[in-house]
Protein backbone atom coordinates (compact mmCIF):
# COMPACT_ATOMS: atom_id res chain seq x y z
CA UNK A 1 0.00 0.00 0.00
CA UNK A 2 1.57 3.26 -1.10
CA UNK A 3 1.67 5.91 1.61
CA UNK A 4 1.10 9.61 1.05
CA UNK A 5 1.87 12.66 3.16
CA UNK A 6 -1.44 12.38 5.02
CA UNK A 7 -0.67 8.77 5.96
CA UNK A 8 2.64 9.53 7.70
CA UNK A 9 2.17 10.79 11.27
CA UNK A 10 4.74 11.58 13.97
CA UNK A 11 5.52 8.55 16.08
CA UNK A 12 4.85 5.97 13.38
CA UNK A 13 7.71 3.56 12.72
CA UNK A 14 8.48 1.22 9.85
CA UNK A 15 11.11 -1.50 9.46
CA UNK A 16 12.84 -3.30 6.64
CA UNK A 17 13.88 -6.87 6.09
CA UNK A 18 17.18 -8.08 7.56
CA UNK A 19 20.43 -8.10 5.61
CA UNK A 20 23.64 -9.91 6.59
CA UNK A 21 26.91 -8.35 5.41
CA UNK A 22 29.79 -10.54 4.26
CA UNK A 23 33.52 -9.87 4.28
CA UNK A 24 33.52 -10.29 0.51
CA UNK A 25 30.84 -7.62 0.05
CA UNK A 26 32.68 -5.19 2.33
CA UNK A 27 35.93 -5.62 0.41
CA UNK A 28 34.28 -5.44 -3.03
CA UNK A 29 32.44 -2.18 -2.19
CA UNK A 30 35.54 -0.64 -0.64
CA UNK A 31 37.83 -1.56 -3.52
CA UNK A 32 35.55 0.40 -5.83
CA UNK A 33 34.40 3.30 -3.64
CA UNK A 34 36.50 3.65 -0.47
CA UNK A 35 39.83 1.84 -0.92
CA UNK A 36 41.31 2.21 2.54
CA UNK A 37 43.16 -0.73 4.13
CA UNK A 38 40.74 -1.10 7.06
CA UNK A 39 37.99 -1.72 4.44
CA UNK A 40 39.95 -3.79 1.89
CA UNK A 41 42.61 -5.83 3.71
CA UNK A 42 41.73 -7.92 6.79
CA UNK A 43 45.42 -8.25 7.85
CA UNK A 44 46.08 -4.50 7.55
CA UNK A 45 42.76 -3.75 9.27
CA UNK A 46 43.97 -5.60 12.39
CA UNK A 47 46.71 -2.96 12.75
CA UNK A 48 44.34 -0.04 12.15
CA UNK A 49 42.47 2.23 14.53
CA UNK A 50 39.54 -0.22 14.33
CA UNK A 51 41.54 -3.42 14.93
CA UNK A 52 39.47 -5.33 12.39
CA UNK A 53 37.92 -5.14 8.93
CA UNK A 54 34.93 -2.79 8.85
CA UNK A 55 32.51 -1.66 6.17
CA UNK A 56 32.83 1.82 4.76
CA UNK A 57 30.26 4.21 6.16
CA UNK A 58 29.22 4.83 2.56
CA UNK A 59 28.60 1.10 2.15
CA UNK A 60 26.40 1.25 5.24
CA UNK A 61 24.53 4.19 3.65
CA UNK A 62 24.03 2.26 0.42
CA UNK A 63 22.76 -0.81 2.29
CA UNK A 64 20.41 1.37 4.33
CA UNK A 65 19.02 2.93 1.15
CA UNK A 66 18.45 -0.50 -0.38
CA UNK A 67 16.66 -1.68 2.75
CA UNK A 68 14.51 1.49 2.77
CA UNK A 69 13.33 0.80 -0.77
CA UNK A 70 12.15 -2.62 0.41
CA UNK A 71 10.69 -1.43 3.73
CA UNK A 72 7.06 -1.38 4.74
CA UNK A 73 6.99 2.45 4.62
CA UNK A 74 6.34 2.26 0.82
CA UNK A 75 6.18 6.00 0.06
CA UNK A 76 4.12 6.85 -3.04
CA UNK A 77 6.46 7.89 -5.84
CA UNK A 78 9.55 6.49 -4.10
CA UNK A 79 11.95 7.70 -1.43
CA UNK A 80 13.03 11.16 -2.54
CA UNK A 81 15.48 12.93 -0.26
CA UNK A 82 15.63 16.69 0.15
CA UNK A 83 18.65 16.39 2.43
CA UNK A 84 19.82 14.88 5.67
CA UNK A 85 21.07 16.03 9.03
CA UNK A 86 23.35 14.47 11.61
CA UNK A 87 24.62 11.47 9.64
CA UNK A 88 26.57 9.32 12.10
CA UNK A 89 28.14 5.88 12.25
CA UNK A 90 28.24 5.24 16.01
CA UNK A 91 29.44 1.63 15.66
CA UNK A 92 31.20 0.03 12.68
CA UNK A 93 29.44 -2.52 10.49
CA UNK A 94 31.55 -5.69 10.44
CA UNK A 95 31.44 -8.98 8.52
CA UNK A 96 28.66 -11.23 9.74
CA UNK A 97 26.50 -8.39 11.13
CA UNK A 98 22.79 -8.67 10.35
CA UNK A 99 21.14 -5.28 10.12
CA UNK A 100 17.79 -3.76 9.27
CA UNK A 101 16.56 -0.22 8.70
CA UNK A 102 14.09 1.51 10.99
CA UNK A 103 12.28 4.70 10.02
CA UNK A 104 10.50 6.81 12.63
CA UNK A 105 8.34 9.71 11.47
CA UNK A 106 9.24 12.87 13.41
CA UNK A 107 7.27 15.50 11.51
CA UNK A 108 4.99 15.72 8.49
CA UNK A 109 4.00 19.02 6.92
CA UNK A 110 2.43 20.23 3.72
CA UNK A 111 4.41 22.50 1.43
CA UNK A 112 3.20 26.10 1.44
CA UNK A 113 4.32 26.71 -2.14
CA UNK A 114 3.47 23.29 -3.64
CA UNK A 115 0.24 21.87 -2.19
CA UNK A 116 0.65 18.60 -4.11
CA UNK A 117 3.52 17.60 -1.81
CA UNK A 118 5.08 18.00 1.57
CA UNK A 119 8.11 17.23 3.69
CA UNK A 120 8.41 14.33 6.10
CA UNK A 121 11.22 14.51 8.61
CA UNK A 122 12.28 11.03 9.72
CA UNK A 123 14.89 9.40 11.93
CA UNK A 124 16.48 6.58 9.96
CA UNK A 125 18.65 4.01 11.69
CA UNK A 126 20.49 0.91 10.54
CA UNK A 127 20.41 -1.46 13.50
CA UNK A 128 22.07 -4.73 14.40
CA UNK A 129 19.89 -7.51 15.77
CA UNK A 130 20.78 -6.45 19.34
CA UNK A 131 19.55 -2.89 18.65
CA UNK A 132 23.00 -1.31 18.33
CA UNK A 133 22.99 1.43 15.69
CA UNK A 134 25.59 1.25 12.92
CA UNK A 135 24.12 4.34 11.24
CA UNK A 136 21.80 7.15 12.27
CA UNK A 137 20.51 10.21 10.46
CA UNK A 138 17.60 12.58 10.16
CA UNK A 139 16.22 12.66 6.62
CA UNK A 140 13.97 15.22 4.99
CA UNK A 141 11.83 13.39 2.44
CA UNK A 142 9.65 14.82 -0.31
CA UNK A 143 6.31 13.01 -0.16
CA UNK A 144 3.32 13.54 -2.45
CA UNK A 145 -0.06 14.49 -1.01
CA UNK A 146 -3.00 12.25 -1.82
CA UNK A 147 -4.42 13.00 -5.26
CA UNK A 148 -7.62 15.05 -5.14
PDB file of C-alpha atoms in Angstrom:
ATOM      1  CA  UNK A   1       0.000   0.000   0.000  1.00  0.00           C
ATOM      2  CA  UNK A   2       1.572   3.263  -1.104  1.00  0.00           C
ATOM      3  CA  UNK A   3       1.669   5.905   1.609  1.00  0.00           C
ATOM      4  CA  UNK A   4       1.098   9.605   1.045  1.00  0.00           C
ATOM      5  CA  UNK A   5       1.875  12.660   3.156  1.00  0.00           C
ATOM      6  CA  UNK A   6      -1.443  12.382   5.020  1.00  0.00           C
ATOM      7  CA  UNK A   7      -0.674   8.768   5.958  1.00  0.00           C
ATOM      8  CA  UNK A   8       2.637   9.535   7.697  1.00  0.00           C
ATOM      9  CA  UNK A   9       2.173  10.788  11.267  1.00  0.00           C
ATOM     10  CA  UNK A  10       4.737  11.585  13.971  1.00  0.00           C
ATOM     11  CA  UNK A  11       5.517   8.547  16.081  1.00  0.00           C
ATOM     12  CA  UNK A  12       4.853   5.972  13.378  1.00  0.00           C
ATOM     13  CA  UNK A  13       7.715   3.562  12.720  1.00  0.00           C
ATOM     14  CA  UNK A  14       8.484   1.220   9.846  1.00  0.00           C
ATOM     15  CA  UNK A  15      11.110  -1.501   9.462  1.00  0.00           C
ATOM     16  CA  UNK A  16      12.844  -3.301   6.635  1.00  0.00           C
ATOM     17  CA  UNK A  17      13.879  -6.873   6.089  1.00  0.00           C
ATOM     18  CA  UNK A  18      17.180  -8.076   7.560  1.00  0.00           C
ATOM     19  CA  UNK A  19      20.433  -8.104   5.609  1.00  0.00           C
ATOM     20  CA  UNK A  20      23.643  -9.913   6.592  1.00  0.00           C
ATOM     21  CA  UNK A  21      26.911  -8.346   5.410  1.00  0.00           C
ATOM     22  CA  UNK A  22      29.786 -10.537   4.260  1.00  0.00           C
ATOM     23  CA  UNK A  23      33.518  -9.866   4.281  1.00  0.00           C
ATOM     24  CA  UNK A  24      33.524 -10.295   0.508  1.00  0.00           C
ATOM     25  CA  UNK A  25      30.837  -7.625   0.051  1.00  0.00           C
ATOM     26  CA  UNK A  26      32.682  -5.189   2.333  1.00  0.00           C
ATOM     27  CA  UNK A  27      35.930  -5.624   0.413  1.00  0.00           C
ATOM     28  CA  UNK A  28      34.276  -5.440  -3.026  1.00  0.00           C
ATOM     29  CA  UNK A  29      32.440  -2.185  -2.194  1.00  0.00           C
ATOM     30  CA  UNK A  30      35.536  -0.643  -0.638  1.00  0.00           C
ATOM     31  CA  UNK A  31      37.828  -1.557  -3.523  1.00  0.00           C
ATOM     32  CA  UNK A  32      35.549   0.404  -5.828  1.00  0.00           C
ATOM     33  CA  UNK A  33      34.397   3.304  -3.642  1.00  0.00           C
ATOM     34  CA  UNK A  34      36.501   3.645  -0.465  1.00  0.00           C
ATOM     35  CA  UNK A  35      39.834   1.844  -0.923  1.00  0.00           C
ATOM     36  CA  UNK A  36      41.310   2.213   2.537  1.00  0.00           C
ATOM     37  CA  UNK A  37      43.163  -0.733   4.131  1.00  0.00           C
ATOM     38  CA  UNK A  38      40.736  -1.105   7.055  1.00  0.00           C
ATOM     39  CA  UNK A  39      37.987  -1.719   4.441  1.00  0.00           C
ATOM     40  CA  UNK A  40      39.952  -3.794   1.889  1.00  0.00           C
ATOM     41  CA  UNK A  41      42.613  -5.827   3.713  1.00  0.00           C
ATOM     42  CA  UNK A  42      41.733  -7.923   6.789  1.00  0.00           C
ATOM     43  CA  UNK A  43      45.416  -8.248   7.850  1.00  0.00           C
ATOM     44  CA  UNK A  44      46.080  -4.496   7.553  1.00  0.00           C
ATOM     45  CA  UNK A  45      42.760  -3.751   9.266  1.00  0.00           C
ATOM     46  CA  UNK A  46      43.974  -5.598  12.385  1.00  0.00           C
ATOM     47  CA  UNK A  47      46.711  -2.963  12.753  1.00  0.00           C
ATOM     48  CA  UNK A  48      44.341  -0.035  12.155  1.00  0.00           C
ATOM     49  CA  UNK A  49      42.469   2.231  14.535  1.00  0.00           C
ATOM     50  CA  UNK A  50      39.541  -0.220  14.333  1.00  0.00           C
ATOM     51  CA  UNK A  51      41.543  -3.417  14.930  1.00  0.00           C
ATOM     52  CA  UNK A  52      39.473  -5.333  12.395  1.00  0.00           C
ATOM     53  CA  UNK A  53      37.921  -5.137   8.931  1.00  0.00           C
ATOM     54  CA  UNK A  54      34.930  -2.791   8.850  1.00  0.00           C
ATOM     55  CA  UNK A  55      32.508  -1.659   6.172  1.00  0.00           C
ATOM     56  CA  UNK A  56      32.834   1.821   4.758  1.00  0.00           C
ATOM     57  CA  UNK A  57      30.257   4.213   6.160  1.00  0.00           C
ATOM     58  CA  UNK A  58      29.216   4.832   2.559  1.00  0.00           C
ATOM     59  CA  UNK A  59      28.602   1.102   2.154  1.00  0.00           C
ATOM     60  CA  UNK A  60      26.397   1.250   5.240  1.00  0.00           C
ATOM     61  CA  UNK A  61      24.530   4.194   3.655  1.00  0.00           C
ATOM     62  CA  UNK A  62      24.032   2.262   0.420  1.00  0.00           C
ATOM     63  CA  UNK A  63      22.758  -0.808   2.292  1.00  0.00           C
ATOM     64  CA  UNK A  64      20.412   1.367   4.326  1.00  0.00           C
ATOM     65  CA  UNK A  65      19.018   2.932   1.154  1.00  0.00           C
ATOM     66  CA  UNK A  66      18.450  -0.500  -0.378  1.00  0.00           C
ATOM     67  CA  UNK A  67      16.655  -1.676   2.747  1.00  0.00           C
ATOM     68  CA  UNK A  68      14.511   1.485   2.773  1.00  0.00           C
ATOM     69  CA  UNK A  69      13.330   0.803  -0.771  1.00  0.00           C
ATOM     70  CA  UNK A  70      12.151  -2.617   0.409  1.00  0.00           C
ATOM     71  CA  UNK A  71      10.695  -1.431   3.727  1.00  0.00           C
ATOM     72  CA  UNK A  72       7.063  -1.385   4.736  1.00  0.00           C
ATOM     73  CA  UNK A  73       6.992   2.449   4.617  1.00  0.00           C
ATOM     74  CA  UNK A  74       6.344   2.256   0.819  1.00  0.00           C
ATOM     75  CA  UNK A  75       6.178   5.999   0.059  1.00  0.00           C
ATOM     76  CA  UNK A  76       4.124   6.848  -3.042  1.00  0.00           C
ATOM     77  CA  UNK A  77       6.462   7.887  -5.840  1.00  0.00           C
ATOM     78  CA  UNK A  78       9.546   6.489  -4.101  1.00  0.00           C
ATOM     79  CA  UNK A  79      11.951   7.695  -1.431  1.00  0.00           C
ATOM     80  CA  UNK A  80      13.032  11.155  -2.536  1.00  0.00           C
ATOM     81  CA  UNK A  81      15.478  12.927  -0.261  1.00  0.00           C
ATOM     82  CA  UNK A  82      15.630  16.687   0.154  1.00  0.00           C
ATOM     83  CA  UNK A  83      18.655  16.386   2.432  1.00  0.00           C
ATOM     84  CA  UNK A  84      19.817  14.876   5.672  1.00  0.00           C
ATOM     85  CA  UNK A  85      21.067  16.032   9.027  1.00  0.00           C
ATOM     86  CA  UNK A  86      23.347  14.471  11.609  1.00  0.00           C
ATOM     87  CA  UNK A  87      24.617  11.473   9.640  1.00  0.00           C
ATOM     88  CA  UNK A  88      26.575   9.320  12.100  1.00  0.00           C
ATOM     89  CA  UNK A  89      28.144   5.883  12.246  1.00  0.00           C
ATOM     90  CA  UNK A  90      28.242   5.240  16.012  1.00  0.00           C
ATOM     91  CA  UNK A  91      29.439   1.630  15.657  1.00  0.00           C
ATOM     92  CA  UNK A  92      31.197   0.033  12.676  1.00  0.00           C
ATOM     93  CA  UNK A  93      29.443  -2.518  10.492  1.00  0.00           C
ATOM     94  CA  UNK A  94      31.548  -5.694  10.440  1.00  0.00           C
ATOM     95  CA  UNK A  95      31.437  -8.975   8.520  1.00  0.00           C
ATOM     96  CA  UNK A  96      28.655 -11.227   9.743  1.00  0.00           C
ATOM     97  CA  UNK A  97      26.496  -8.389  11.126  1.00  0.00           C
ATOM     98  CA  UNK A  98      22.794  -8.673  10.349  1.00  0.00           C
ATOM     99  CA  UNK A  99      21.137  -5.277  10.125  1.00  0.00           C
ATOM    100  CA  UNK A 100      17.788  -3.757   9.267  1.00  0.00           C
ATOM    101  CA  UNK A 101      16.560  -0.216   8.696  1.00  0.00           C
ATOM    102  CA  UNK A 102      14.095   1.515  10.993  1.00  0.00           C
ATOM    103  CA  UNK A 103      12.280   4.701  10.019  1.00  0.00           C
ATOM    104  CA  UNK A 104      10.504   6.813  12.633  1.00  0.00           C
ATOM    105  CA  UNK A 105       8.345   9.708  11.470  1.00  0.00           C
ATOM    106  CA  UNK A 106       9.238  12.869  13.408  1.00  0.00           C
ATOM    107  CA  UNK A 107       7.266  15.497  11.509  1.00  0.00           C
ATOM    108  CA  UNK A 108       4.989  15.719   8.493  1.00  0.00           C
ATOM    109  CA  UNK A 109       4.004  19.025   6.917  1.00  0.00           C
ATOM    110  CA  UNK A 110       2.430  20.228   3.721  1.00  0.00           C
ATOM    111  CA  UNK A 111       4.409  22.499   1.431  1.00  0.00           C
ATOM    112  CA  UNK A 112       3.202  26.098   1.444  1.00  0.00           C
ATOM    113  CA  UNK A 113       4.323  26.708  -2.137  1.00  0.00           C
ATOM    114  CA  UNK A 114       3.470  23.295  -3.642  1.00  0.00           C
ATOM    115  CA  UNK A 115       0.242  21.872  -2.187  1.00  0.00           C
ATOM    116  CA  UNK A 116       0.647  18.604  -4.108  1.00  0.00           C
ATOM    117  CA  UNK A 117       3.519  17.603  -1.811  1.00  0.00           C
ATOM    118  CA  UNK A 118       5.084  17.997   1.574  1.00  0.00           C
ATOM    119  CA  UNK A 119       8.115  17.230   3.687  1.00  0.00           C
ATOM    120  CA  UNK A 120       8.413  14.331   6.099  1.00  0.00           C
ATOM    121  CA  UNK A 121      11.221  14.509   8.610  1.00  0.00           C
ATOM    122  CA  UNK A 122      12.283  11.025   9.716  1.00  0.00           C
ATOM    123  CA  UNK A 123      14.893   9.400  11.934  1.00  0.00           C
ATOM    124  CA  UNK A 124      16.481   6.577   9.961  1.00  0.00           C
ATOM    125  CA  UNK A 125      18.648   4.008  11.690  1.00  0.00           C
ATOM    126  CA  UNK A 126      20.485   0.908  10.537  1.00  0.00           C
ATOM    127  CA  UNK A 127      20.411  -1.456  13.499  1.00  0.00           C
ATOM    128  CA  UNK A 128      22.073  -4.728  14.402  1.00  0.00           C
ATOM    129  CA  UNK A 129      19.892  -7.514  15.773  1.00  0.00           C
ATOM    130  CA  UNK A 130      20.776  -6.447  19.345  1.00  0.00           C
ATOM    131  CA  UNK A 131      19.548  -2.892  18.649  1.00  0.00           C
ATOM    132  CA  UNK A 132      23.004  -1.309  18.330  1.00  0.00           C
ATOM    133  CA  UNK A 133      22.993   1.428  15.686  1.00  0.00           C
ATOM    134  CA  UNK A 134      25.590   1.252  12.921  1.00  0.00           C
ATOM    135  CA  UNK A 135      24.118   4.336  11.242  1.00  0.00           C
ATOM    136  CA  UNK A 136      21.796   7.153  12.273  1.00  0.00           C
ATOM    137  CA  UNK A 137      20.507  10.206  10.457  1.00  0.00           C
ATOM    138  CA  UNK A 138      17.595  12.579  10.163  1.00  0.00           C
ATOM    139  CA  UNK A 139      16.219  12.657   6.616  1.00  0.00           C
ATOM    140  CA  UNK A 140      13.969  15.219   4.986  1.00  0.00           C
ATOM    141  CA  UNK A 141      11.834  13.394   2.439  1.00  0.00           C
ATOM    142  CA  UNK A 142       9.648  14.816  -0.314  1.00  0.00           C
ATOM    143  CA  UNK A 143       6.312  13.012  -0.163  1.00  0.00           C
ATOM    144  CA  UNK A 144       3.319  13.538  -2.451  1.00  0.00           C
ATOM    145  CA  UNK A 145      -0.064  14.486  -1.014  1.00  0.00           C
ATOM    146  CA  UNK A 146      -3.004  12.252  -1.820  1.00  0.00           C
ATOM    147  CA  UNK A 147      -4.424  13.004  -5.257  1.00  0.00           C
ATOM    148  CA  UNK A 148      -7.615  15.047  -5.143  1.00  0.00           C
TER     149      UNK A 148
END
